Amino acid sequence: MKLTLRKAALQLHLWLGLTSGLVVVIMAATGCILAFEEELKHLVHPDRYFIKAVGDKKLSLSELSAKAEKALPEEGLKIKRVQLSSDPNRTYIFRTLKMDNDALTYWGTYLYYYRVYIDPYTGKVHEVEDVKHDFFEIVLDLHRRLLLGEKIGKTITGYSTLMLAIILFSGLIIWYPKKMSKNMLKGMFFIKTSASWKRVNYDLHNVLGFYAVISLILISYSALIWNFENVDKWMKNTLNGNAPAEQKAKSSIPSEEFTNKEFILNSIGQKVEKNLINKKSALINFPRTDEGTYYAELTYGNKQYQNEQYNIDQYSGKILKHQAYKDEKIGYGTALRERNYDLHTGSIFGFSGRIIYLLAAMIATSLPITGFIIYVNRKKKKPKKKLHIKNK
């Protein structure tokens, strides 16, 4: 006997929910903690992020980078990124990081990870942070990898997110009643608080799940893009259509010895500082290879995708590639991919979007729990099969 669409959706919803429920609870709960990570960090550690007095002139980027490298607790480490703010009261944040993607735990994944907070006017080091021990970094890894490393943890969270997406769509099918009536309509959108606890629990799952479903579908989609490279490429290429293929920028290695590294770095720092006017922040990634480039990203506001990106030749200082989010030549797939972080965090819809996503994540934390209670209650209701003994 063939199952109806509703019965098939119910079976998918039930068994995928039981399979992925615990992981979904962990991802949703950690997502709630990370929703306002930046604001909380500034509140808890103001001395890291803010300086006491604004100077007349900032030190050069090469000088600040040298001070940051000197402050690192391990010898031979090189600075790989710097974050700047248009706020004159903020520190520069230098970073060095190395990961082992074959490791099986969080502690093994990060071989080292340090942030150095420096006053850009005086060069004073405010703090050297061992990020491996940072509370929010541990929560972030729990959110992404369950503290089980890139291979195992990311695979589990990736497929759990895929299950969640199916659960959400199947939940919509179940949510819509077989026969519509006034009472049914009321039960679809409101929680009957005067009913028994079992009915309240059912309504918490059914009604709250409906209100959170759109946000959770968007969160799931953006997470799938990060977790499955083939899905990412397919979506990007499909939507880009006939748009020109992106070209990777490479530095031209000079034939003779290169001695102008500090000059190039300082000129990049000056250009970025100059272009920070009317923008919120910037980051500069340092070259990792001989053909690598300096990558500079200047962000206009709280939406990360609203930015300008530059690839700069590490030997000549020449801009090899420039891309602005307003550029009409960018393909739809590339534009959507650039918005993935903001889509995942809700910031694409502004501050209110972040609040809505936080509430949706709180609901998502509760859904596997209320769903499991519904499953247990229904199982208890099932009558036991009676054994009929025939007399011979």
PDB file of N, CA and C in Angstrom, residues 88-185:
ATOM      1  N   PRO A  88      38.385  55.703  15.511  1.00  0.00           N
ATOM      2  CA  PRO A  88      39.748  56.041  15.957  1.00  0.00           C
ATOM      3  C   PRO A  88      40.083  55.536  17.352  1.00  0.00           C
ATOM      4  N   ASN A  89      39.072  55.119  18.124  1.00  0.00           N
ATOM      5  CA  ASN A  89      39.285  54.623  19.489  1.00  0.00           C
ATOM      6  C   ASN A  89      39.537  53.120  19.561  1.00  0.00           C
ATOM      7  N   ARG A  90      39.614  52.458  18.405  1.00  0.00           N
ATOM      8  CA  ARG A  90      39.762  51.011  18.394  1.00  0.00           C
ATOM      9  C   ARG A  90      41.206  50.576  18.168  1.00  0.00           C
ATOM     10  N   THR A  91      41.544  49.422  18.712  1.00  0.00           N
ATOM     11  CA  THR A  91      42.864  48.822  18.499  1.00  0.00           C
ATOM     12  C   THR A  91      42.914  48.152  17.126  1.00  0.00           C
ATOM     13  N   TYR A  92      44.130  47.898  16.648  1.00  0.00           N
ATOM     14  CA  TYR A  92      44.328  47.028  15.499  1.00  0.00           C
ATOM     15  C   TYR A  92      44.412  45.603  16.043  1.00  0.00           C
ATOM     16  N   ILE A  93      43.833  44.657  15.308  1.00  0.00           N
ATOM     17  CA  ILE A  93      43.860  43.257  15.743  1.00  0.00           C
ATOM     18  C   ILE A  93      44.658  42.445  14.722  1.00  0.00           C
ATOM     19  N   PHE A  94      45.830  41.976  15.139  1.00  0.00           N
ATOM     20  CA  PHE A  94      46.683  41.146  14.281  1.00  0.00           C
ATOM     21  C   PHE A  94      46.441  39.679  14.616  1.00  0.00           C
ATOM     22  N   ARG A  95      46.524  38.830  13.585  1.00  0.00           N
ATOM     23  CA  ARG A  95      46.198  37.416  13.786  1.00  0.00           C
ATOM     24  C   ARG A  95      47.190  36.509  13.092  1.00  0.00           C
ATOM     25  N   THR A  96      47.494  35.382  13.747  1.00  0.00           N
ATOM     26  CA  THR A  96      48.229  34.296  13.104  1.00  0.00           C
ATOM     27  C   THR A  96      47.546  32.994  13.480  1.00  0.00           C
ATOM     28  N   LEU A  97      47.448  32.092  12.507  1.00  0.00           N
ATOM     29  CA  LEU A  97      46.635  30.891  12.692  1.00  0.00           C
ATOM     30  C   LEU A  97      47.159  29.771  11.815  1.00  0.00           C
ATOM     31  N   LYS A  98      47.187  28.556  12.362  1.00  0.00           N
ATOM     32  CA  LYS A  98      47.506  27.374  11.556  1.00  0.00           C
ATOM     33  C   LYS A  98      46.637  26.222  12.027  1.00  0.00           C
ATOM     34  N   MET A  99      45.992  25.545  11.048  1.00  0.00           N
ATOM     35  CA  MET A  99      45.067  24.465  11.376  1.00  0.00           C
ATOM     36  C   MET A  99      45.536  23.145  10.782  1.00  0.00           C
ATOM     37  N   ASP A 100      45.123  22.068  11.433  1.00  0.00           N
ATOM     38  CA  ASP A 100      45.339  20.718  10.918  1.00  0.00           C
ATOM     39  C   ASP A 100      43.956  20.113  10.668  1.00  0.00           C
ATOM     40  N   ASN A 101      43.538  20.098   9.409  1.00  0.00           N
ATOM     41  CA  ASN A 101      42.197  19.619   9.072  1.00  0.00           C
ATOM     42  C   ASN A 101      42.041  18.106   9.183  1.00  0.00           C
ATOM     43  N   ASP A 102      43.134  17.397   9.436  1.00  0.00           N
ATOM     44  CA  ASP A 102      43.054  15.946   9.627  1.00  0.00           C
ATOM     45  C   ASP A 102      42.883  15.565  11.098  1.00  0.00           C
ATOM     46  N   ALA A 103      42.965  16.557  11.981  1.00  0.00           N
ATOM     47  CA  ALA A 103      42.854  16.283  13.425  1.00  0.00           C
ATOM     48  C   ALA A 103      41.433  15.842  13.769  1.00  0.00           C
ATOM     49  N   LEU A 104      41.307  15.107  14.865  1.00  0.00           N
ATOM     50  CA  LEU A 104      40.012  14.544  15.255  1.00  0.00           C
ATOM     51  C   LEU A 104      39.352  15.281  16.415  1.00  0.00           C
ATOM     52  N   THR A 105      40.029  16.317  16.946  1.00  0.00           N
ATOM     53  CA  THR A 105      39.453  17.093  18.038  1.00  0.00           C
ATOM     54  C   THR A 105      39.711  18.578  17.821  1.00  0.00           C
ATOM     55  N   TYR A 106      38.987  19.391  18.566  1.00  0.00           N
ATOM     56  CA  TYR A 106      39.182  20.837  18.500  1.00  0.00           C
ATOM     57  C   TYR A 106      40.607  21.215  18.864  1.00  0.00           C
ATOM     58  N   TRP A 107      41.138  20.595  19.915  1.00  0.00           N
ATOM     59  CA  TRP A 107      42.469  20.962  20.419  1.00  0.00           C
ATOM     60  C   TRP A 107      43.550  20.573  19.429  1.00  0.00           C
ATOM     61  N   GLY A 108      43.305  19.530  18.663  1.00  0.00           N
ATOM     62  CA  GLY A 108      44.274  19.143  17.650  1.00  0.00           C
ATOM     63  C   GLY A 108      44.140  19.935  16.362  1.00  0.00           C
ATOM     64  N   THR A 109      42.938  20.450  16.096  1.00  0.00           N
ATOM     65  CA  THR A 109      42.691  21.190  14.857  1.00  0.00           C
ATOM     66  C   THR A 109      43.514  22.465  14.802  1.00  0.00           C
ATOM     67  N   TYR A 110      43.548  23.199  15.914  1.00  0.00           N
ATOM     68  CA  TYR A 110      44.288  24.459  15.954  1.00  0.00           C
ATOM     69  C   TYR A 110      45.703  24.207  16.482  1.00  0.00           C
ATOM     70  N   LEU A 111      46.661  24.195  15.572  1.00  0.00           N
ATOM     71  CA  LEU A 111      48.062  24.019  15.985  1.00  0.00           C
ATOM     72  C   LEU A 111      48.516  25.245  16.767  1.00  0.00           C
ATOM     73  N   TYR A 112      48.111  26.421  16.300  1.00  0.00           N
ATOM     74  CA  TYR A 112      48.254  27.657  17.072  1.00  0.00           C
ATOM     75  C   TYR A 112      47.278  28.690  16.522  1.00  0.00           C
ATOM     76  N   TYR A 113      46.851  29.584  17.390  1.00  0.00           N
ATOM     77  CA  TYR A 113      45.889  30.618  17.001  1.00  0.00           C
ATOM     78  C   TYR A 113      46.022  31.760  18.017  1.00  0.00           C
ATOM     79  N   TYR A 114      46.610  32.868  17.568  1.00  0.00           N
ATOM     80  CA  TYR A 114      46.814  34.020  18.447  1.00  0.00           C
ATOM     81  C   TYR A 114      46.252  35.290  17.811  1.00  0.00           C
ATOM     82  N   ARG A 115      45.743  36.169  18.674  1.00  0.00           N
ATOM     83  CA  ARG A 115      45.378  37.526  18.270  1.00  0.00           C
ATOM     84  C   ARG A 115      46.165  38.508  19.133  1.00  0.00           C
ATOM     85  N   VAL A 116      46.706  39.541  18.490  1.00  0.00           N
ATOM     86  CA  VAL A 116      47.462  40.569  19.206  1.00  0.00           C
ATOM     87  C   VAL A 116      46.726  41.896  19.030  1.00  0.00           C
ATOM     88  N   TYR A 117      46.346  42.511  20.153  1.00  0.00           N
ATOM     89  CA  TYR A 117      45.603  43.773  20.138  1.00  0.00           C
ATOM     90  C   TYR A 117      46.582  44.912  20.426  1.00  0.00           C
ATOM     91  N   ILE A 118      46.691  45.861  19.486  1.00  0.00           N
ATOM     92  CA  ILE A 118      47.708  46.906  19.574  1.00  0.00           C
ATOM     93  C   ILE A 118      47.100  48.294  19.389  1.00  0.00           C
ATOM     94  N   ASP A 119      47.582  49.233  20.193  1.00  0.00           N
ATOM     95  CA  ASP A 119      47.238  50.645  20.027  1.00  0.00           C
ATOM     96  C   ASP A 119      47.959  51.147  18.766  1.00  0.00           C
ATOM     97  N   PRO A 120      47.208  51.552  17.713  1.00  0.00           N
ATOM     98  CA  PRO A 120      47.866  51.937  16.451  1.00  0.00           C
ATOM     99  C   PRO A 120      48.654  53.245  16.537  1.00  0.00           C
ATOM    100  N   TYR A 121      48.455  54.038  17.614  1.00  0.00           N
ATOM    101  CA  TYR A 121      49.149  55.316  17.751  1.00  0.00           C
ATOM    102  C   TYR A 121      50.473  55.165  18.498  1.00  0.00           C
ATOM    103  N   THR A 122      50.484  54.300  19.502  1.00  0.00           N
ATOM    104  CA  THR A 122      51.690  54.154  20.329  1.00  0.00           C
ATOM    105  C   THR A 122      52.430  52.838  20.094  1.00  0.00           C
ATOM    106  N   GLY A 123      51.737  51.862  19.517  1.00  0.00           N
ATOM    107  CA  GLY A 123      52.333  50.538  19.335  1.00  0.00           C
ATOM    108  C   GLY A 123      52.277  49.697  20.593  1.00  0.00           C
ATOM    109  N   LYS A 124      51.588  50.166  21.628  1.00  0.00           N
ATOM    110  CA  LYS A 124      51.476  49.412  22.875  1.00  0.00           C
ATOM    111  C   LYS A 124      50.599  48.174  22.663  1.00  0.00           C
ATOM    112  N   VAL A 125      51.095  47.032  23.130  1.00  0.00           N
ATOM    113  CA  VAL A 125      50.333  45.787  23.026  1.00  0.00           C
ATOM    114  C   VAL A 125      49.345  45.715  24.189  1.00  0.00           C
ATOM    115  N   HIS A 126      48.057  45.721  23.877  1.00  0.00           N
ATOM    116  CA  HIS A 126      47.033  45.642  24.918  1.00  0.00           C
ATOM    117  C   HIS A 126      46.885  44.227  25.448  1.00  0.00           C
ATOM    118  N   GLU A 127      46.939  43.265  24.542  1.00  0.00           N
ATOM    119  CA  GLU A 127      46.784  41.866  24.978  1.00  0.00           C
ATOM    120  C   GLU A 127      47.202  40.926  23.853  1.00  0.00           C
ATOM    121  N   VAL A 128      47.782  39.794  24.248  1.00  0.00           N
ATOM    122  CA  VAL A 128      48.040  38.694  23.318  1.00  0.00           C
ATOM    123  C   VAL A 128      47.087  37.567  23.722  1.00  0.00           C
ATOM    124  N   GLU A 129      46.142  37.266  22.869  1.00  0.00           N
ATOM    125  CA  GLU A 129      45.098  36.288  23.199  1.00  0.00           C
ATOM    126  C   GLU A 129      45.411  34.932  22.564  1.00  0.00           C
ATOM    127  N   ASP A 130      45.425  33.899  23.383  1.00  0.00           N
ATOM    128  CA  ASP A 130      45.507  32.531  22.871  1.00  0.00           C
ATOM    129  C   ASP A 130      44.072  32.105  22.555  1.00  0.00           C
ATOM    130  N   VAL A 131      43.715  32.205  21.289  1.00  0.00           N
ATOM    131  CA  VAL A 131      42.314  32.059  20.884  1.00  0.00           C
ATOM    132  C   VAL A 131      41.789  30.647  21.107  1.00  0.00           C
ATOM    133  N   LYS A 132      42.671  29.659  21.169  1.00  0.00           N
ATOM    134  CA  LYS A 132      42.242  28.284  21.417  1.00  0.00           C
ATOM    135  C   LYS A 132      41.474  28.151  22.729  1.00  0.00           C
ATOM    136  N   HIS A 133      41.753  29.059  23.669  1.00  0.00           N
ATOM    137  CA  HIS A 133      41.107  28.995  24.983  1.00  0.00           C
ATOM    138  C   HIS A 133      39.966  30.007  25.122  1.00  0.00           C
ATOM    139  N   ASP A 134      39.653  30.705  24.038  1.00  0.00           N
ATOM    140  CA  ASP A 134      38.577  31.689  24.086  1.00  0.00           C
ATOM    141  C   ASP A 134      37.218  30.988  24.111  1.00  0.00           C
ATOM    142  N   PHE A 135      36.346  31.417  25.007  1.00  0.00           N
ATOM    143  CA  PHE A 135      35.027  30.796  25.162  1.00  0.00           C
ATOM    144  C   PHE A 135      34.254  30.794  23.852  1.00  0.00           C
ATOM    145  N   PHE A 136      34.201  31.938  23.169  1.00  0.00           N
ATOM    146  CA  PHE A 136      33.409  32.047  21.947  1.00  0.00           C
ATOM    147  C   PHE A 136      33.997  31.209  20.817  1.00  0.00           C
ATOM    148  N   GLU A 137      35.317  31.047  20.788  1.00  0.00           N
ATOM    149  CA  GLU A 137      35.942  30.221  19.749  1.00  0.00           C
ATOM    150  C   GLU A 137      35.591  28.756  19.967  1.00  0.00           C
ATOM    151  N   ILE A 138      35.549  28.328  21.220  1.00  0.00           N
ATOM    152  CA  ILE A 138      35.163  26.945  21.532  1.00  0.00           C
ATOM    153  C   ILE A 138      33.697  26.722  21.158  1.00  0.00           C
ATOM    154  N   VAL A 139      32.847  27.694  21.481  1.00  0.00           N
ATOM    155  CA  VAL A 139      31.423  27.607  21.123  1.00  0.00           C
ATOM    156  C   VAL A 139      31.265  27.564  19.602  1.00  0.00           C
ATOM    157  N   LEU A 140      32.044  28.384  18.882  1.00  0.00           N
ATOM    158  CA  LEU A 140      31.984  28.404  17.423  1.00  0.00           C
ATOM    159  C   LEU A 140      32.377  27.055  16.832  1.00  0.00           C
ATOM    160  N   ASP A 141      33.419  26.442  17.374  1.00  0.00           N
ATOM    161  CA  ASP A 141      33.837  25.135  16.866  1.00  0.00           C
ATOM    162  C   ASP A 141      32.812  24.062  17.210  1.00  0.00           C
ATOM    163  N   LEU A 142      32.182  24.190  18.372  1.00  0.00           N
ATOM    164  CA  LEU A 142      31.105  23.275  18.737  1.00  0.00           C
ATOM    165  C   LEU A 142      29.945  23.420  17.750  1.00  0.00           C
ATOM    166  N   HIS A 143      29.683  24.647  17.344  1.00  0.00           N
ATOM    167  CA  HIS A 143      28.622  24.947  16.383  1.00  0.00           C
ATOM    168  C   HIS A 143      28.946  24.367  15.005  1.00  0.00           C
ATOM    169  N   ARG A 144      30.196  24.492  14.593  1.00  0.00           N
ATOM    170  CA  ARG A 144      30.600  24.059  13.251  1.00  0.00           C
ATOM    171  C   ARG A 144      30.981  22.585  13.169  1.00  0.00           C
ATOM    172  N   ARG A 145      31.693  22.104  14.215  1.00  0.00           N
ATOM    173  CA  ARG A 145      32.304  20.776  14.110  1.00  0.00           C
ATOM    174  C   ARG A 145      32.069  19.887  15.324  1.00  0.00           C
ATOM    175  N   LEU A 146      31.308  20.326  16.305  1.00  0.00           N
ATOM    176  CA  LEU A 146      31.042  19.531  17.516  1.00  0.00           C
ATOM    177  C   LEU A 146      32.313  19.200  18.287  1.00  0.00           C
ATOM    178  N   LEU A 147      33.376  19.992  18.083  1.00  0.00           N
ATOM    179  CA  LEU A 147      34.693  19.796  18.693  1.00  0.00           C
ATOM    180  C   LEU A 147      35.345  18.490  18.228  1.00  0.00           C
ATOM    181  N   LEU A 148      34.894  17.978  17.070  1.00  0.00           N
ATOM    182  CA  LEU A 148      35.376  16.683  16.582  1.00  0.00           C
ATOM    183  C   LEU A 148      36.237  16.802  15.326  1.00  0.00           C
ATOM    184  N   GLY A 149      36.725  17.995  15.027  1.00  0.00           N
ATOM    185  CA  GLY A 149      37.604  18.151  13.877  1.00  0.00           C
ATOM    186  C   GLY A 149      36.856  18.343  12.573  1.00  0.00           C
ATOM    187  N   GLU A 150      37.614  18.723  11.544  1.00  0.00           N
ATOM    188  CA  GLU A 150      37.031  19.065  10.246  1.00  0.00           C
ATOM    189  C   GLU A 150      36.417  17.852   9.545  1.00  0.00           C
ATOM    190  N   LYS A 151      37.092  16.720   9.561  1.00  0.00           N
ATOM    191  CA  LYS A 151      36.611  15.563   8.813  1.00  0.00           C
ATOM    192  C   LYS A 151      35.362  14.934   9.421  1.00  0.00           C
ATOM    193  N   ILE A 152      35.406  14.649  10.724  1.00  0.00           N
ATOM    194  CA  ILE A 152      34.281  13.972  11.372  1.00  0.00           C
ATOM    195  C   ILE A 152      33.205  14.973  11.781  1.00  0.00           C
ATOM    196  N   GLY A 153      33.599  16.002  12.533  1.00  0.00           N
ATOM    197  CA  GLY A 153      32.632  16.961  13.067  1.00  0.00           C
ATOM    198  C   GLY A 153      31.872  17.699  11.987  1.00  0.00           C
ATOM    199  N   LYS A 154      32.585  18.198  10.984  1.00  0.00           N
ATOM    200  CA  LYS A 154      31.927  18.950   9.917  1.00  0.00           C
ATOM    201  C   LYS A 154      30.997  18.056   9.099  1.00  0.00           C
ATOM    202  N   THR A 155      31.376  16.801   8.921  1.00  0.00           N
ATOM    203  CA  THR A 155      30.517  15.855   8.205  1.00  0.00           C
ATOM    204  C   THR A 155      29.214  15.627   8.951  1.00  0.00           C
ATOM    205  N   ILE A 156      29.308  15.457  10.277  1.00  0.00           N
ATOM    206  CA  ILE A 156      28.105  15.230  11.094  1.00  0.00           C
ATOM    207  C   ILE A 156      27.183  16.450  11.052  1.00  0.00           C
ATOM    208  N   THR A 157      27.743  17.642  11.280  1.00  0.00           N
ATOM    209  CA  THR A 157      26.908  18.851  11.277  1.00  0.00           C
ATOM    210  C   THR A 157      26.351  19.133   9.882  1.00  0.00           C
ATOM    211  N   GLY A 158      27.147  18.818   8.845  1.00  0.00           N
ATOM    212  CA  GLY A 158      26.684  19.046   7.477  1.00  0.00           C
ATOM    213  C   GLY A 158      25.463  18.207   7.150  1.00  0.00           C
ATOM    214  N   TYR A 159      25.532  16.904   7.418  1.00  0.00           N
ATOM    215  CA  TYR A 159      24.401  16.023   7.108  1.00  0.00           C
ATOM    216  C   TYR A 159      23.230  16.249   8.065  1.00  0.00           C
ATOM    217  N   SER A 160      23.519  16.676   9.285  1.00  0.00           N
ATOM    218  CA  SER A 160      22.437  17.014  10.223  1.00  0.00           C
ATOM    219  C   SER A 160      21.689  18.248   9.733  1.00  0.00           C
ATOM    220  N   THR A 161      22.411  19.192   9.136  1.00  0.00           N
ATOM    221  CA  THR A 161      21.775  20.379   8.561  1.00  0.00           C
ATOM    222  C   THR A 161      20.908  19.999   7.372  1.00  0.00           C
ATOM    223  N   LEU A 162      21.397  19.064   6.554  1.00  0.00           N
ATOM    224  CA  LEU A 162      20.599  18.575   5.421  1.00  0.00           C
ATOM    225  C   LEU A 162      19.319  17.916   5.923  1.00  0.00           C
ATOM    226  N   MET A 163      19.441  17.104   6.970  1.00  0.00           N
ATOM    227  CA  MET A 163      18.259  16.475   7.568  1.00  0.00           C
ATOM    228  C   MET A 163      17.296  17.536   8.094  1.00  0.00           C
ATOM    229  N   LEU A 164      17.862  18.582   8.728  1.00  0.00           N
ATOM    230  CA  LEU A 164      17.018  19.646   9.268  1.00  0.00           C
ATOM    231  C   LEU A 164      16.221  20.324   8.163  1.00  0.00           C
ATOM    232  N   ALA A 165      16.850  20.562   7.020  1.00  0.00           N
ATOM    233  CA  ALA A 165      16.151  21.193   5.898  1.00  0.00           C
ATOM    234  C   ALA A 165      14.967  20.334   5.456  1.00  0.00           C
ATOM    235  N   ILE A 166      15.180  19.014   5.370  1.00  0.00           N
ATOM    236  CA  ILE A 166      14.086  18.099   4.990  1.00  0.00           C
ATOM    237  C   ILE A 166      13.005  18.086   6.062  1.00  0.00           C
ATOM    238  N   ILE A 167      13.433  18.098   7.321  1.00  0.00           N
ATOM    239  CA  ILE A 167      12.492  18.122   8.448  1.00  0.00           C
ATOM    240  C   ILE A 167      11.600  19.366   8.389  1.00  0.00           C
ATOM    241  N   LEU A 168      12.190  20.502   8.049  1.00  0.00           N
ATOM    242  CA  LEU A 168      11.434  21.758   7.990  1.00  0.00           C
ATOM    243  C   LEU A 168      10.363  21.720   6.902  1.00  0.00           C
ATOM    244  N   PHE A 169      10.729  21.225   5.721  1.00  0.00           N
ATOM    245  CA  PHE A 169       9.761  21.149   4.621  1.00  0.00           C
ATOM    246  C   PHE A 169       8.683  20.105   4.903  1.00  0.00           C
ATOM    247  N   SER A 170       9.083  18.963   5.468  1.00  0.00           N
ATOM    248  CA  SER A 170       8.087  17.945   5.816  1.00  0.00           C
ATOM    249  C   SER A 170       7.182  18.433   6.937  1.00  0.00           C
ATOM    250  N   GLY A 171       7.755  19.241   7.833  1.00  0.00           N
ATOM    251  CA  GLY A 171       6.956  19.814   8.924  1.00  0.00           C
ATOM    252  C   GLY A 171       5.857  20.725   8.420  1.00  0.00           C
ATOM    253  N   LEU A 172       6.132  21.461   7.356  1.00  0.00           N
ATOM    254  CA  LEU A 172       5.106  22.338   6.762  1.00  0.00           C
ATOM    255  C   LEU A 172       3.947  21.518   6.212  1.00  0.00           C
ATOM    256  N   ILE A 173       4.273  20.366   5.605  1.00  0.00           N
ATOM    257  CA  ILE A 173       3.224  19.499   5.068  1.00  0.00           C
ATOM    258  C   ILE A 173       2.358  18.945   6.201  1.00  0.00           C
ATOM    259  N   ILE A 174       3.007  18.544   7.295  1.00  0.00           N
ATOM    260  CA  ILE A 174       2.266  18.005   8.444  1.00  0.00           C
ATOM    261  C   ILE A 174       1.454  19.103   9.126  1.00  0.00           C
ATOM    262  N   TRP A 175       2.032  20.295   9.191  1.00  0.00           N
ATOM    263  CA  TRP A 175       1.386  21.416   9.876  1.00  0.00           C
ATOM    264  C   TRP A 175       0.047  21.775   9.246  1.00  0.00           C
ATOM    265  N   TYR A 176      -0.047  21.673   7.937  1.00  0.00           N
ATOM    266  CA  TYR A 176      -1.297  22.020   7.250  1.00  0.00           C
ATOM    267  C   TYR A 176      -2.316  20.903   7.483  1.00  0.00           C
ATOM    268  N   PRO A 177      -3.477  21.211   8.037  1.00  0.00           N
ATOM    269  CA  PRO A 177      -4.439  20.167   8.426  1.00  0.00           C
ATOM    270  C   PRO A 177      -5.098  19.472   7.236  1.00  0.00           C
ATOM    271  N   LYS A 178      -5.598  18.256   7.486  1.00  0.00           N
ATOM    272  CA  LYS A 178      -6.299  17.510   6.441  1.00  0.00           C
ATOM    273  C   LYS A 178      -7.581  18.231   6.032  1.00  0.00           C
ATOM    274  N   LYS A 179      -8.307  18.704   7.039  1.00  0.00           N
ATOM    275  CA  LYS A 179      -9.546  19.442   6.781  1.00  0.00           C
ATOM    276  C   LYS A 179      -9.487  20.768   7.524  1.00  0.00           C
ATOM    277  N   MET A 180      -9.760  21.831   6.796  1.00  0.00           N
ATOM    278  CA  MET A 180      -9.692  23.166   7.389  1.00  0.00           C
ATOM    279  C   MET A 180     -11.013  23.516   8.074  1.00  0.00           C
ATOM    280  N   SER A 181     -10.892  24.041   9.301  1.00  0.00           N
ATOM    281  CA  SER A 181     -12.058  24.519  10.047  1.00  0.00           C
ATOM    282  C   SER A 181     -11.613  25.685  10.921  1.00  0.00           C
ATOM    283  N   LYS A 182     -12.584  26.342  11.559  1.00  0.00           N
ATOM    284  CA  LYS A 182     -12.262  27.485  12.409  1.00  0.00           C
ATOM    285  C   LYS A 182     -11.357  27.069  13.569  1.00  0.00           C
ATOM    286  N   ASN A 183     -11.666  25.946  14.186  1.00  0.00           N
ATOM    287  CA  ASN A 183     -10.858  25.464  15.311  1.00  0.00           C
ATOM    288  C   ASN A 183      -9.459  25.036  14.853  1.00  0.00           C
ATOM    289  N   MET A 184      -9.433  24.381  13.681  1.00  0.00           N
ATOM    290  CA  MET A 184      -8.150  23.981  13.123  1.00  0.00           C
ATOM    291  C   MET A 184      -7.284  25.192  12.830  1.00  0.00           C
ATOM    292  N   LEU A 185      -7.892  26.226  12.260  1.00  0.00           N
ATOM    293  CA  LEU A 185      -7.182  27.451  11.903  1.00  0.00           C
ATOM    294  C   LEU A 185      -6.593  28.109  13.147  1.00  0.00           C
TER     295      LEU A 185
END
